[in-house]
Amino acid sequence: MRVAAARARGMLTEHEKVIAEGVWRFADKARAAAFRDDPIPGNIANWWRGTLVEAAYRNMHAARAQIIDLYSSEELRAEIPMVVARANAALHRDDPRRISIPDLEAEPLGSQRARMRRIVGDSYEQLDLKHAQLRSFRNILLIVAGFIVAGVVATLIFVALNPHLMPFCFPRQITLNTNPSPTAASDQACPTSSGLGAHPSGADVLVVAVLGGLGGSLAATLSIRNLKGTSTPYDVPVALAFLKVPLGALTAMLGLIAIQGNFIPGLSALDSQGQILAYAVIFGFAQQALTHYLDAKAQTLVEDLPGGAGNEPTPPDTSGTLSRPPGTT
């Protein structure tokens, strides 16, 4: 519509006609991507690479930056607050390319138009790069989570078929009141049973993995609670949750094995089924100590997007301000 309005004025130079045609082509490409006409990726490839989202937004952003050359002087002045607001939302608060409204209004019309076009282009380019970085981070999380899921599933199958190769049972000593004198006997505490007849079974590893996964789910819920939402189409909190659940199952199995091998100082053999189950949940939740850094990285990427804390203006430095005594002006 803006291109058609500029053409209807009938005052476009040859230079401006070329720009109008280019803006029109950018808009057509953005529309084709939005309606899956061009490009035409597969559903999985489109979700993984953000093909249609990237194509639509990048072409529309290019059109929005170039159309500034077609604005009249009145339209250009009206666009200044929006240009400054967009730059402040997309660029980091310490980025030297950020500009204030008075500084932009003070420039001559010719340089003002070129400066606004450059600011809009840089703002959108920075925004597109941040979205691509967030999508790449999500993909890395999903890849790592996929490898962990494959490893956990393979371990569950192998240990369930061969429970004696990785037992989760702990021996304990009990006293039997038999005549004429009490005698000591050995039994075991396992995740699925305890007592004199308890022995490693294929269900032990399944119970430990499920409880570890529940601990990981609790950690995922607590981490998502502290992560701010975004307007991006990339579900980073979901990817983090998808990573924490299988990682909780893995840490639960490894933690119980470490206790069996006396690898953790201060922890002796577990002497009841309840203790084993409780430690499985605790070790599943303990993976939060490993994924805490991923939560912090995700929060940093989210804050760098428009509206995040990373784009807020730098507060004024008041360290050098002299305080006045009470009662003085």
PDB file of N, CA and C in Angstrom, residues 93 312-318:
ATOM      1  N   ARG A  93      21.693  -2.357  24.978  1.00  0.00           N
ATOM      2  CA  ARG A  93      21.620  -1.036  25.594  1.00  0.00           C
ATOM      3  C   ARG A  93      22.939  -0.272  25.522  1.00  0.00           C
ATOM      4  N   GLU A 312      17.348  -2.747  27.880  1.00  0.00           N
ATOM      5  CA  GLU A 312      16.934  -1.579  28.635  1.00  0.00           C
ATOM      6  C   GLU A 312      18.047  -0.539  28.635  1.00  0.00           C
ATOM      7  N   PRO A 313      17.699   0.746  28.698  1.00  0.00           N
ATOM      8  CA  PRO A 313      18.732   1.780  28.716  1.00  0.00           C
ATOM      9  C   PRO A 313      19.635   1.640  29.924  1.00  0.00           C
ATOM     10  N   THR A 314      20.893   1.998  29.726  1.00  0.00           N
ATOM     11  CA  THR A 314      21.837   1.973  30.830  1.00  0.00           C
ATOM     12  C   THR A 314      21.465   3.030  31.849  1.00  0.00           C
ATOM     13  N   PRO A 315      21.320   2.658  33.137  1.00  0.00           N
ATOM     14  CA  PRO A 315      20.950   3.658  34.126  1.00  0.00           C
ATOM     15  C   PRO A 315      22.027   4.715  34.266  1.00  0.00           C
ATOM     16  N   PRO A 316      21.654   5.954  34.550  1.00  0.00           N
ATOM     17  CA  PRO A 316      22.646   7.018  34.682  1.00  0.00           C
ATOM     18  C   PRO A 316      23.581   6.766  35.847  1.00  0.00           C
ATOM     19  N   ASP A 317      24.828   7.166  35.647  1.00  0.00           N
ATOM     20  CA  ASP A 317      25.846   6.985  36.680  1.00  0.00           C
ATOM     21  C   ASP A 317      25.754   8.134  37.673  1.00  0.00           C
ATOM     22  N   THR A 318      25.391   7.804  38.879  1.00  0.00           N
ATOM     23  CA  THR A 318      25.249   8.824  39.925  1.00  0.00           C
ATOM     24  C   THR A 318      26.352   8.716  40.975  1.00  0.00           C
TER      25      THR A 318
END
